[in-house]
Amino acid sequence: MALSQKLEPESPDWWLERLWTQLQERCKYADTMRQYYSGDHPLPMIQEKARSAFQRLLKQSRSNYTGLVVDATAERIQVDGFRFGDEDVGDQEAWRIWQASSMDADSDLLITEAVKVGRAFALVAPNPNDASTPIITAEDATQAIVAYQPGSRRQRAAGLKTWVDDWTGQLMATLYLPDGLYKFQAPKPVQGVAKPSWERRAVAGEPWPAPNSMGVVPLVEIQNRPDLLGEAHSEIEDVLDVQDRINKTLIDRMMAQEFSAFRQRWMTGYEVPVDDNGQPIEPFKAAVDRLWVIEDEGVKVGEFSATDLGPYLASIEADVQHMAARTRTPAQYLLGKLSNVNGETLKATESGLVAKVRQRCRPLGEGLEEVVRLYLKAAGDTRDLASIEVIWHNPEFRTEGELVDALLKMSTLGVPHEALWERWGASQTEIAQWQQLRTDAAARVMGGDPAALFGPKLPTDTAEADGNAD
């Protein structure tokens, strides 16, 4: 990618031009994936002379399976908390800051975006009103980009966040470097313009560049399906052709239905009557209450057989099964057919999806762990943050009976209660409450109340109950 020779490498203007150009290239990929996810697929190809006549059918011939593939994966990737390596339960301080920025909800949006277009971003910033609670925001893949040090896929060298200001219509950009925050603005570029005309953006009461109190690039990339070359990939990248094939079969089927909705009839040996102007008169009109009568015995009437739609439907089902196999999405999700299936068979059909989700959690978790390190450090946390890890919700669906039975067996092996509660699906808030209840019960036992082992103390007689009520 050619850059202006007048710019000094690694200068703020050099980084701005470089990252802006790379971001525009990435936007093409992200926009394509987003269109397929939302069902806005390219219209199927038919002969050009028939395209305008069948525009209505073309718009109806898109069935969105790719969106379902993304949702089936993203809905099973859920952050339940963060834990240090030497702790049994999630860290309450890390979860408090996470929740303060509403990331317990926005993390679902962030993960879905990463699964959809290959990557998403999280930005950490100091909180001017509360230094102990830094601000975390989820950023869109078409508005943010990160560059890494040569030879590294982890060490961030620069980051860029861009957006269009709602009030002024100006294109805004903030360049994040370890030594400062460089803010720019430009008129929104028109179609066909290569790059914006950037100028420094002044903020009242703030120097240019603004100081970066964190000392590192605070923009973190959350990658889905990364490779060794540093690229990330959408979950539906390699099944777009299958979706196009399904849409093409759909338009062929709909055109067949259009022409075969009414069976075409033929007639031989019949002389069509004409009016005074020599124009043919339609002698027969089909209706429920009409009867055709032909007195000439030499006239023969017949009809063409209807088009068999079975091959079209079978072709679509075969393509859907192909997509299910390639993306490891259970076929019953895409085909909507499930009958006479026991629990073990159903579990086996979902094993591929569960394995895929657990694999996706590892690279996604690396980015999220870096976000946690950043905001804990910004909050003044002095602990060793290298061992932080994400607590993921169990992606495997089980019945309550199966889960209870598995947890009881695990408890006999000495698995800590906190780990069992996590497997159960309890939130970090619930686990903290249960820990406190267990601590209170232990204190009561040590104080001479063995009944505390069996739950809260209850009134033993009517008088005591009445007294408590008063």
Tab-separated table of C-alpha atoms in Angstrom:
chain	number	residue	atom	x	y	z
A	1	MET	CA	0.000	0.000	0.000
A	2	ALA	CA	1.737	3.184	-1.181
A	3	LEU	CA	1.978	6.038	1.312
A	4	SER	CA	2.982	9.635	0.741
A	5	GLN	CA	6.768	10.032	0.646
A	6	LYS	CA	6.463	13.310	2.581
A	7	LEU	CA	5.287	11.588	5.761
A	8	GLU	CA	7.803	10.401	8.295
A	9	PRO	CA	7.266	6.734	9.205
A	10	GLU	CA	5.550	6.250	12.577
A	11	SER	CA	4.658	9.932	12.840
A	12	PRO	CA	1.032	10.709	13.786
A	13	ASP	CA	0.152	11.780	10.227
A	14	TRP	CA	1.804	8.633	8.840
A	15	TRP	CA	-0.188	6.407	11.193
A	16	LEU	CA	-3.420	8.277	10.412
A	17	GLU	CA	-3.061	7.813	6.657
A	18	ARG	CA	-1.923	4.222	6.950
A	19	LEU	CA	-4.657	3.091	9.339
A	20	TRP	CA	-7.398	5.023	7.529
A	21	THR	CA	-6.497	3.337	4.220
A	22	GLN	CA	-6.419	-0.126	5.813
A	23	LEU	CA	-9.736	0.513	7.550
A	24	GLN	CA	-11.456	1.392	4.268
A	25	GLU	CA	-10.291	-1.893	2.775
A	26	ARG	CA	-11.565	-3.828	5.774
A	27	CYS	CA	-14.920	-2.066	5.597
A	28	LYS	CA	-15.633	-3.716	2.235
A	29	TYR	CA	-15.266	-7.161	3.794
A	30	ALA	CA	-17.231	-6.210	6.924
A	31	ASP	CA	-20.071	-4.664	4.898
A	32	THR	CA	-20.382	-7.817	2.783
A	33	MET	CA	-20.580	-10.072	5.843
A	34	ARG	CA	-23.073	-7.740	7.489
A	35	GLN	CA	-25.331	-7.728	4.430
A	36	TYR	CA	-25.392	-11.518	4.310
A	37	TYR	CA	-26.080	-11.686	8.042
A	38	SER	CA	-29.051	-9.314	7.781
A	39	GLY	CA	-30.494	-11.131	4.734
A	40	ASP	CA	-29.651	-8.386	2.239
A	41	HIS	CA	-28.049	-10.848	-0.191
A	42	PRO	CA	-27.174	-10.035	-3.790
A	43	LEU	CA	-30.162	-10.754	-6.020
A	44	PRO	CA	-29.926	-14.102	-7.851
A	45	MET	CA	-28.698	-14.010	-11.433
A	46	ILE	CA	-31.211	-14.537	-14.241
A	47	GLN	CA	-31.266	-13.498	-17.879
A	48	GLU	CA	-30.973	-9.728	-18.187
A	49	LYS	CA	-34.059	-9.385	-20.408
A	50	ALA	CA	-36.179	-11.121	-17.764
A	51	ARG	CA	-34.685	-9.274	-14.769
A	52	SER	CA	-37.023	-6.279	-14.751
A	53	ALA	CA	-40.108	-8.419	-15.285
A	54	PHE	CA	-39.291	-10.614	-12.306
A	55	GLN	CA	-37.951	-7.964	-9.913
A	56	ARG	CA	-40.689	-8.741	-7.412
A	57	LEU	CA	-39.865	-12.431	-7.392
A	58	LEU	CA	-36.146	-11.677	-7.109
A	59	LYS	CA	-36.694	-9.744	-3.882
A	60	GLN	CA	-38.696	-12.640	-2.468
A	61	SER	CA	-36.117	-15.279	-3.357
A	62	ARG	CA	-33.712	-14.728	-0.462
A	63	SER	CA	-33.825	-17.080	2.517
A	64	ASN	CA	-31.381	-16.058	5.239
A	65	TYR	CA	-29.511	-19.110	6.526
A	66	THR	CA	-26.196	-17.311	7.071
A	67	GLY	CA	-27.737	-15.099	9.744
A	68	LEU	CA	-28.886	-18.187	11.616
A	69	VAL	CA	-25.358	-19.647	11.479
A	70	VAL	CA	-23.974	-16.529	13.175
A	71	ASP	CA	-26.691	-16.404	15.826
A	72	ALA	CA	-26.411	-20.119	16.633
A	73	THR	CA	-22.717	-19.603	17.405
A	74	ALA	CA	-22.820	-16.210	19.120
A	75	GLU	CA	-25.720	-17.041	21.439
A	76	ARG	CA	-23.614	-19.747	23.120
A	77	ILE	CA	-20.616	-17.490	23.765
A	78	GLN	CA	-21.372	-15.636	26.978
A	79	VAL	CA	-19.022	-13.995	29.481
A	80	ASP	CA	-19.864	-14.926	33.079
A	81	GLY	CA	-16.907	-13.258	34.795
A	82	PHE	CA	-13.140	-13.023	35.148
A	83	ARG	CA	-10.874	-14.978	37.438
A	84	PHE	CA	-7.257	-14.859	38.525
A	85	GLY	CA	-5.410	-18.124	38.078
A	86	ASP	CA	-4.998	-18.796	41.800
A	87	GLU	CA	-8.626	-18.034	42.711
A	88	ASP	CA	-11.596	-20.388	42.838
A	89	VAL	CA	-14.198	-17.786	41.899
A	90	GLY	CA	-14.505	-14.748	39.700
A	91	ASP	CA	-12.874	-11.491	40.706
A	92	GLN	CA	-15.481	-9.118	42.109
A	93	GLU	CA	-13.559	-5.930	41.299
A	94	ALA	CA	-13.047	-6.907	37.653
A	95	TRP	CA	-16.745	-7.742	37.349
A	96	ARG	CA	-17.810	-4.510	39.092
A	97	ILE	CA	-15.971	-2.328	36.579
A	98	TRP	CA	-17.210	-4.517	33.704
A	99	GLN	CA	-20.809	-4.038	34.831
A	100	ALA	CA	-20.359	-0.316	35.483
A	101	SER	CA	-19.838	0.158	31.723
A	102	SER	CA	-22.840	-2.118	30.940
A	103	MET	CA	-20.448	-4.585	29.333
A	104	ASP	CA	-22.348	-7.531	30.790
A	105	ALA	CA	-24.918	-6.631	28.099
A	106	ASP	CA	-22.710	-4.970	25.466
A	107	SER	CA	-20.291	-7.910	25.452
A	108	ASP	CA	-23.003	-9.909	23.677
A	109	LEU	CA	-23.075	-7.250	20.943
A	110	LEU	CA	-19.283	-7.241	20.772
A	111	ILE	CA	-19.050	-11.029	20.459
A	112	THR	CA	-21.833	-11.199	17.881
A	113	GLU	CA	-20.066	-8.541	15.816
A	114	ALA	CA	-16.792	-10.468	15.981
A	115	VAL	CA	-18.468	-13.712	14.917
A	116	LYS	CA	-20.315	-11.858	12.141
A	117	VAL	CA	-17.506	-9.844	10.518
A	118	GLY	CA	-14.377	-11.409	12.026
A	119	ARG	CA	-13.414	-8.771	14.577
A	120	ALA	CA	-14.695	-6.168	16.995
A	121	PHE	CA	-12.949	-3.736	19.339
A	122	ALA	CA	-13.065	-2.566	22.942
A	123	LEU	CA	-11.804	0.820	24.073
A	124	VAL	CA	-10.678	1.531	27.639
A	125	ALA	CA	-10.552	5.131	28.887
A	126	PRO	CA	-9.986	6.734	32.307
A	127	ASN	CA	-13.122	7.963	34.033
A	128	PRO	CA	-12.803	11.688	34.847
A	129	ASN	CA	-15.508	11.393	37.513
A	130	ASP	CA	-14.318	8.192	39.212
A	131	ALA	CA	-10.701	7.074	38.809
A	132	SER	CA	-11.505	3.653	40.293
A	133	THR	CA	-14.025	2.861	37.541
A	134	PRO	CA	-12.543	3.228	34.033
A	135	ILE	CA	-14.912	3.351	31.064
A	136	ILE	CA	-15.141	0.463	28.571
A	137	THR	CA	-16.937	0.792	25.233
A	138	ALA	CA	-17.554	-1.733	22.461
A	139	GLU	CA	-16.452	-0.446	19.050
A	140	ASP	CA	-17.593	-1.402	15.565
A	141	ALA	CA	-15.230	-3.102	13.110
A	142	THR	CA	-15.939	-0.433	10.467
A	143	GLN	CA	-14.905	2.389	12.806
A	144	ALA	CA	-11.802	1.052	14.543
A	145	ILE	CA	-8.499	-0.579	13.632
A	146	VAL	CA	-5.321	-1.591	15.460
A	147	ALA	CA	-1.770	-1.941	14.116
A	148	TYR	CA	0.798	-4.230	15.760
A	149	GLN	CA	4.543	-4.072	16.131
A	150	PRO	CA	6.365	-5.847	13.258
A	151	GLY	CA	6.595	-9.563	13.980
A	152	SER	CA	3.982	-9.459	16.744
A	153	ARG	CA	0.289	-10.305	16.834
A	154	ARG	CA	-0.173	-9.030	20.391
A	155	GLN	CA	1.891	-5.871	20.963
A	156	ARG	CA	-0.171	-2.900	19.779
A	157	ALA	CA	1.705	-0.038	18.096
A	158	ALA	CA	-1.229	2.237	17.216
A	159	GLY	CA	-4.996	2.384	17.099
A	160	LEU	CA	-7.518	4.486	15.221
A	161	LYS	CA	-11.154	5.246	16.016
A	162	THR	CA	-13.269	7.099	13.420
A	163	TRP	CA	-16.874	8.247	13.304
A	164	VAL	CA	-19.165	10.836	11.724
A	165	ASP	CA	-20.312	13.488	14.187
A	166	ASP	CA	-24.112	13.582	14.392
A	167	TRP	CA	-24.271	17.345	14.975
A	168	THR	CA	-21.736	18.700	12.492
A	169	GLY	CA	-21.568	15.923	9.888
A	170	GLN	CA	-17.781	16.111	10.160
A	171	LEU	CA	-15.605	13.014	9.961
A	172	MET	CA	-13.820	12.590	13.301
A	173	ALA	CA	-10.760	10.491	14.112
A	174	THR	CA	-8.733	9.777	17.232
A	175	LEU	CA	-5.300	8.212	16.834
A	176	TYR	CA	-4.113	6.268	19.882
A	177	LEU	CA	-0.350	6.056	20.382
A	178	PRO	CA	1.469	5.124	23.598
A	179	ASP	CA	2.724	8.709	23.969
A	180	GLY	CA	-0.581	10.518	23.366
A	181	LEU	CA	-3.991	10.839	21.764
A	182	TYR	CA	-4.019	12.698	18.443
A	183	LYS	CA	-7.422	14.047	17.400
A	184	PHE	CA	-8.329	14.979	13.825
A	185	GLN	CA	-11.343	16.097	11.836
A	186	ALA	CA	-12.215	16.444	8.153
A	187	PRO	CA	-15.228	17.149	5.945
A	188	LYS	CA	-17.042	13.918	5.240
A	189	PRO	CA	-15.480	12.628	1.992
A	190	VAL	CA	-17.758	12.433	-1.026
A	191	GLN	CA	-18.060	9.376	-3.233
A	192	GLY	CA	-14.927	8.818	-5.262
A	193	VAL	CA	-12.585	10.927	-3.110
A	194	ALA	CA	-9.465	8.934	-2.207
A	195	LYS	CA	-8.930	10.253	1.325
A	196	PRO	CA	-10.177	13.008	3.659
A	197	SER	CA	-8.399	16.323	4.156
A	198	TRP	CA	-7.453	15.912	7.804
A	199	GLU	CA	-6.748	18.768	10.180
A	200	ARG	CA	-6.132	18.922	13.894
A	201	ARG	CA	-9.235	18.837	16.065
A	202	ALA	CA	-9.081	21.154	19.052
A	203	VAL	CA	-10.929	20.282	22.263
A	204	ALA	CA	-11.536	23.046	24.800
A	205	GLY	CA	-9.209	22.829	27.782
A	206	GLU	CA	-7.187	19.983	26.283
A	207	PRO	CA	-3.700	20.123	24.729
A	208	TRP	CA	-2.859	18.619	21.351
A	209	PRO	CA	-1.916	15.845	21.509
A	210	ALA	CA	-3.866	14.879	24.613
A	211	PRO	CA	-1.837	12.904	27.170
A	212	ASN	CA	-2.237	9.136	27.260
A	213	SER	CA	-2.222	8.359	30.972
A	214	MET	CA	-2.354	4.614	30.296
A	215	GLY	CA	0.952	4.575	28.412
A	216	VAL	CA	-0.273	1.947	25.940
A	217	VAL	CA	-2.719	1.802	23.041
A	218	PRO	CA	-6.092	1.461	24.865
A	219	LEU	CA	-7.906	0.052	21.809
A	220	VAL	CA	-8.051	-3.775	21.838
A	221	GLU	CA	-9.004	-6.040	18.941
A	222	ILE	CA	-11.327	-8.997	19.650
A	223	GLN	CA	-10.695	-11.554	16.892
A	224	ASN	CA	-12.777	-14.466	15.640
A	225	ARG	CA	-10.997	-17.279	13.785
A	226	PRO	CA	-7.582	-15.546	13.631
A	227	ASP	CA	-4.743	-16.947	11.529
A	228	LEU	CA	-0.966	-16.712	11.899
A	229	LEU	CA	-0.828	-13.789	9.457
A	230	GLY	CA	-2.919	-11.616	11.771
A	231	GLU	CA	-6.176	-11.780	9.825
A	232	ALA	CA	-9.543	-12.622	11.382
A	233	HIS	CA	-12.437	-14.303	9.616
A	234	SER	CA	-16.214	-14.228	9.746
A	235	GLU	CA	-18.075	-17.377	10.681
A	236	ILE	CA	-19.930	-17.275	7.343
A	237	GLU	CA	-17.055	-16.293	5.072
A	238	ASP	CA	-16.769	-19.666	3.335
A	239	VAL	CA	-20.490	-20.420	2.931
A	240	LEU	CA	-21.548	-17.313	1.020
A	241	ASP	CA	-21.515	-19.281	-2.232
A	242	VAL	CA	-23.823	-21.864	-0.666
A	243	GLN	CA	-26.242	-19.086	0.333
A	244	ASP	CA	-26.114	-17.706	-3.224
A	245	ARG	CA	-26.828	-21.173	-4.584
A	246	ILE	CA	-29.861	-21.518	-2.321
A	247	ASN	CA	-31.170	-18.146	-3.491
A	248	LYS	CA	-30.698	-19.124	-7.147
A	249	THR	CA	-32.676	-22.311	-6.608
A	250	LEU	CA	-35.384	-20.304	-4.870
A	251	ILE	CA	-35.854	-17.930	-7.795
A	252	ASP	CA	-35.986	-20.866	-10.208
A	253	ARG	CA	-38.652	-22.491	-8.063
A	254	MET	CA	-40.661	-19.294	-7.773
A	255	MET	CA	-40.558	-18.738	-11.524
A	256	ALA	CA	-41.752	-22.305	-12.025
A	257	GLN	CA	-44.589	-21.630	-9.593
A	258	GLU	CA	-45.426	-18.390	-11.366
A	259	PHE	CA	-45.925	-20.158	-14.671
A	260	SER	CA	-47.473	-23.310	-13.222
A	261	ALA	CA	-49.918	-21.754	-10.777
A	262	PHE	CA	-52.650	-22.289	-13.390
A	263	ARG	CA	-52.329	-25.326	-15.615
A	264	GLN	CA	-52.065	-24.425	-19.275
A	265	ARG	CA	-54.750	-26.080	-21.449
A	266	TRP	CA	-54.619	-26.930	-25.121
A	267	MET	CA	-57.338	-27.589	-27.702
A	268	THR	CA	-57.250	-29.089	-31.202
A	269	GLY	CA	-59.881	-29.191	-33.915
A	270	TYR	CA	-61.627	-26.082	-32.688
A	271	GLU	CA	-62.176	-22.996	-34.805
A	272	VAL	CA	-61.786	-19.861	-32.695
A	273	PRO	CA	-64.653	-17.386	-33.359
A	274	VAL	CA	-63.871	-13.780	-34.298
A	275	ASP	CA	-65.727	-10.502	-33.855
A	276	ASP	CA	-66.796	-8.061	-36.589
A	277	ASN	CA	-63.277	-6.649	-36.667
A	278	GLY	CA	-61.712	-10.043	-37.142
A	279	GLN	CA	-60.351	-10.197	-33.632
A	280	PRO	CA	-60.475	-13.611	-31.896
A	281	ILE	CA	-63.042	-14.028	-29.135
A	282	GLU	CA	-62.134	-15.940	-25.992
A	283	PRO	CA	-64.940	-18.545	-25.871
A	284	PHE	CA	-64.036	-20.225	-22.593
A	285	LYS	CA	-63.563	-18.680	-19.174
A	286	ALA	CA	-62.547	-20.930	-16.312
A	287	ALA	CA	-64.415	-20.594	-13.017
A	288	VAL	CA	-65.813	-22.777	-10.264
A	289	ASP	CA	-69.399	-22.315	-11.468
A	290	ARG	CA	-68.735	-22.609	-15.211
A	291	LEU	CA	-69.077	-25.653	-17.469
A	292	TRP	CA	-67.426	-25.958	-20.850
A	293	VAL	CA	-69.662	-27.482	-23.562
A	294	ILE	CA	-68.275	-28.356	-27.017
A	295	GLU	CA	-70.706	-29.929	-29.446
A	296	ASP	CA	-68.114	-30.767	-32.097
A	297	GLU	CA	-66.953	-34.360	-31.450
A	298	GLY	CA	-63.677	-33.723	-33.311
A	299	VAL	CA	-62.478	-31.203	-30.780
A	300	LYS	CA	-59.974	-32.487	-28.222
A	301	VAL	CA	-59.111	-30.720	-24.983
A	302	GLY	CA	-56.176	-31.421	-22.677
A	303	GLU	CA	-53.744	-29.729	-20.296
A	304	PHE	CA	-50.028	-29.620	-19.688
A	305	SER	CA	-48.799	-31.292	-16.509
A	306	ALA	CA	-47.722	-29.080	-13.596
A	307	THR	CA	-44.040	-28.514	-12.932
A	308	ASP	CA	-42.660	-30.851	-10.293
A	309	LEU	CA	-41.246	-28.672	-7.496
A	310	GLY	CA	-39.759	-31.642	-5.656
A	311	PRO	CA	-36.274	-31.364	-7.242
A	312	TYR	CA	-36.074	-27.692	-6.293
A	313	LEU	CA	-36.951	-28.417	-2.679
A	314	ALA	CA	-34.521	-31.325	-2.533
A	315	SER	CA	-31.756	-29.150	-3.958
A	316	ILE	CA	-32.345	-26.465	-1.333
A	317	GLU	CA	-32.334	-29.036	1.453
A	318	ALA	CA	-29.064	-30.510	0.171
A	319	ASP	CA	-27.433	-27.068	0.140
A	320	VAL	CA	-28.694	-26.317	3.640
A	321	GLN	CA	-27.231	-29.595	4.880
A	322	HIS	CA	-23.957	-28.667	3.193
A	323	MET	CA	-23.969	-25.350	5.048
A	324	ALA	CA	-24.794	-27.112	8.320
A	325	ALA	CA	-21.881	-29.520	7.886
A	326	ARG	CA	-19.407	-26.802	6.919
A	327	THR	CA	-20.325	-24.484	9.803
A	328	ARG	CA	-21.025	-27.306	12.294
A	329	THR	CA	-24.489	-25.900	12.903
A	330	PRO	CA	-27.032	-28.566	13.932
A	331	ALA	CA	-29.176	-29.415	10.921
A	332	GLN	CA	-32.374	-29.055	12.964
A	333	TYR	CA	-31.516	-25.373	13.473
A	334	LEU	CA	-31.480	-24.732	9.725
A	335	LEU	CA	-34.053	-27.225	8.470
A	336	GLY	CA	-36.469	-26.914	11.383
A	337	LYS	CA	-37.225	-30.623	11.372
A	338	LEU	CA	-36.977	-32.660	14.555
A	339	SER	CA	-39.033	-35.749	15.342
A	340	ASN	CA	-38.600	-38.992	17.278
A	341	VAL	CA	-35.168	-37.924	18.551
A	342	ASN	CA	-33.966	-38.965	22.002
A	343	GLY	CA	-31.724	-36.904	24.255
A	344	GLU	CA	-28.505	-38.692	23.363
A	345	THR	CA	-29.080	-38.239	19.637
A	346	LEU	CA	-29.895	-34.571	20.103
A	347	LYS	CA	-26.743	-34.110	22.168
A	348	ALA	CA	-24.676	-35.793	19.464
A	349	THR	CA	-26.060	-33.478	16.784
A	350	GLU	CA	-24.952	-30.455	18.821
A	351	SER	CA	-21.505	-31.792	19.734
A	352	GLY	CA	-19.881	-30.142	16.698
A	353	LEU	CA	-21.355	-26.738	17.543
A	354	VAL	CA	-20.289	-27.046	21.189
A	355	ALA	CA	-16.728	-27.985	20.181
A	356	LYS	CA	-16.575	-25.084	17.734
A	357	VAL	CA	-17.821	-22.582	20.323
A	358	ARG	CA	-15.222	-23.718	22.845
A	359	GLN	CA	-12.530	-23.317	20.206
A	360	ARG	CA	-13.753	-19.818	19.311
A	361	CYS	CA	-13.707	-18.807	22.988
A	362	ARG	CA	-9.933	-19.114	23.222
A	363	PRO	CA	-8.947	-16.340	20.749
A	364	LEU	CA	-11.917	-14.212	21.779
A	365	GLY	CA	-10.853	-14.623	25.392
A	366	GLU	CA	-7.333	-13.358	24.699
A	367	GLY	CA	-8.682	-9.998	23.603
A	368	LEU	CA	-11.127	-9.769	26.501
A	369	GLU	CA	-8.397	-10.628	29.006
A	370	GLU	CA	-6.283	-7.776	27.660
A	371	VAL	CA	-9.250	-5.426	28.129
A	372	VAL	CA	-9.540	-6.516	31.771
A	373	ARG	CA	-5.816	-5.969	32.338
A	374	LEU	CA	-6.088	-2.471	30.884
A	375	TYR	CA	-8.993	-1.289	33.002
A	376	LEU	CA	-7.728	-2.891	36.218
A	377	LYS	CA	-4.358	-1.219	35.696
A	378	ALA	CA	-6.093	2.091	34.946
A	379	ALA	CA	-8.064	1.678	38.186
A	380	GLY	CA	-4.805	1.385	40.140
A	381	ASP	CA	-4.869	-2.383	40.701
A	382	THR	CA	-1.372	-3.478	41.779
A	383	ARG	CA	-1.888	-7.236	41.517
A	384	ASP	CA	-0.153	-9.459	38.985
A	385	LEU	CA	-2.628	-9.284	36.083
A	386	ALA	CA	-0.926	-11.851	33.846
A	387	SER	CA	-3.012	-14.766	35.119
A	388	ILE	CA	-6.461	-13.263	34.447
A	389	GLU	CA	-8.832	-15.515	32.503
A	390	VAL	CA	-12.383	-15.307	31.199
A	391	ILE	CA	-15.104	-17.388	32.803
A	392	TRP	CA	-17.286	-18.590	29.922
A	393	HIS	CA	-20.825	-19.810	30.270
A	394	ASN	CA	-21.145	-23.510	29.502
A	395	PRO	CA	-22.092	-23.700	25.782
A	396	GLU	CA	-23.636	-27.145	26.182
A	397	PHE	CA	-27.377	-27.296	26.797
A	398	ARG	CA	-28.443	-29.905	29.365
A	399	THR	CA	-31.668	-30.752	31.104
A	400	GLU	CA	-31.839	-29.816	34.764
A	401	GLY	CA	-31.842	-33.474	35.789
A	402	GLU	CA	-28.701	-34.237	33.776
A	403	LEU	CA	-26.918	-31.202	35.173
A	404	VAL	CA	-27.793	-31.923	38.810
A	405	ASP	CA	-26.676	-35.534	38.444
A	406	ALA	CA	-23.344	-34.454	36.916
A	407	LEU	CA	-22.731	-31.868	39.661
A	408	LEU	CA	-23.470	-34.367	42.428
A	409	LYS	CA	-20.946	-36.780	40.962
A	410	MET	CA	-18.367	-33.991	40.630
A	411	SER	CA	-18.892	-33.021	44.287
A	412	THR	CA	-17.878	-36.518	45.388
A	413	LEU	CA	-14.522	-35.921	43.673
A	414	GLY	CA	-13.826	-32.883	45.846
A	415	VAL	CA	-14.612	-30.218	43.276
A	416	PRO	CA	-15.054	-26.862	45.122
A	417	HIS	CA	-18.568	-25.581	45.546
A	418	GLU	CA	-17.736	-22.395	43.643
A	419	ALA	CA	-16.760	-24.411	40.562
A	420	LEU	CA	-19.995	-26.403	40.807
A	421	TRP	CA	-22.010	-23.190	41.060
A	422	GLU	CA	-20.318	-21.905	37.901
A	423	ARG	CA	-21.177	-25.142	36.086
A	424	TRP	CA	-24.740	-24.711	37.256
A	425	GLY	CA	-24.811	-21.342	35.503
A	426	ALA	CA	-24.948	-19.029	38.510
A	427	SER	CA	-23.833	-15.452	37.947
A	428	GLN	CA	-20.872	-13.991	39.833
A	429	THR	CA	-23.301	-11.962	41.959
A	430	GLU	CA	-25.203	-15.092	42.951
A	431	ILE	CA	-21.987	-16.936	43.761
A	432	ALA	CA	-20.859	-14.063	45.997
A	433	GLN	CA	-24.215	-14.157	47.822
A	434	TRP	CA	-24.018	-17.915	48.314
A	435	GLN	CA	-20.473	-17.599	49.627
A	436	GLN	CA	-21.652	-15.041	52.163
A	437	LEU	CA	-24.549	-17.272	53.238
A	438	ARG	CA	-22.119	-20.173	53.690
A	439	THR	CA	-19.764	-17.981	55.727
A	440	ASP	CA	-22.639	-16.767	57.914
A	441	ALA	CA	-23.818	-20.340	58.470
A	442	ALA	CA	-20.306	-21.425	59.476
A	443	ALA	CA	-20.103	-18.546	61.952
A	444	ARG	CA	-23.405	-19.570	63.514
A	445	VAL	CA	-22.254	-23.159	63.845
A	446	MET	CA	-19.073	-22.034	65.574
A	447	GLY	CA	-21.277	-19.932	67.848
A	448	GLY	CA	-23.160	-23.005	69.016
A	449	ASP	CA	-26.034	-23.186	66.549
A	450	PRO	CA	-25.657	-26.501	64.647
A	451	ALA	CA	-29.068	-25.978	63.019
A	452	ALA	CA	-27.409	-23.364	60.811
A	453	LEU	CA	-26.114	-26.234	58.686
A	454	PHE	CA	-29.679	-26.869	57.567
A	455	GLY	CA	-30.682	-23.334	56.667
A	456	PRO	CA	-31.953	-20.153	58.320
A	457	LYS	CA	-33.300	-20.425	61.856
A	458	LEU	CA	-37.096	-20.796	61.967
A	459	PRO	CA	-39.539	-19.983	64.840
A	460	THR	CA	-40.141	-23.024	67.101
A	461	ASP	CA	-43.469	-22.083	68.636
A	462	THR	CA	-46.422	-19.812	68.125
A	463	ALA	CA	-45.329	-17.281	70.722
A	464	GLU	CA	-41.892	-16.906	69.157
A	465	ALA	CA	-43.480	-16.584	65.711
A	466	ASP	CA	-45.831	-13.900	66.988
A	467	GLY	CA	-42.945	-12.082	68.628
A	468	ASN	CA	-40.940	-12.080	65.449
A	469	ALA	CA	-43.942	-10.846	63.539
A	470	ASP	CA	-44.301	-7.951	65.958
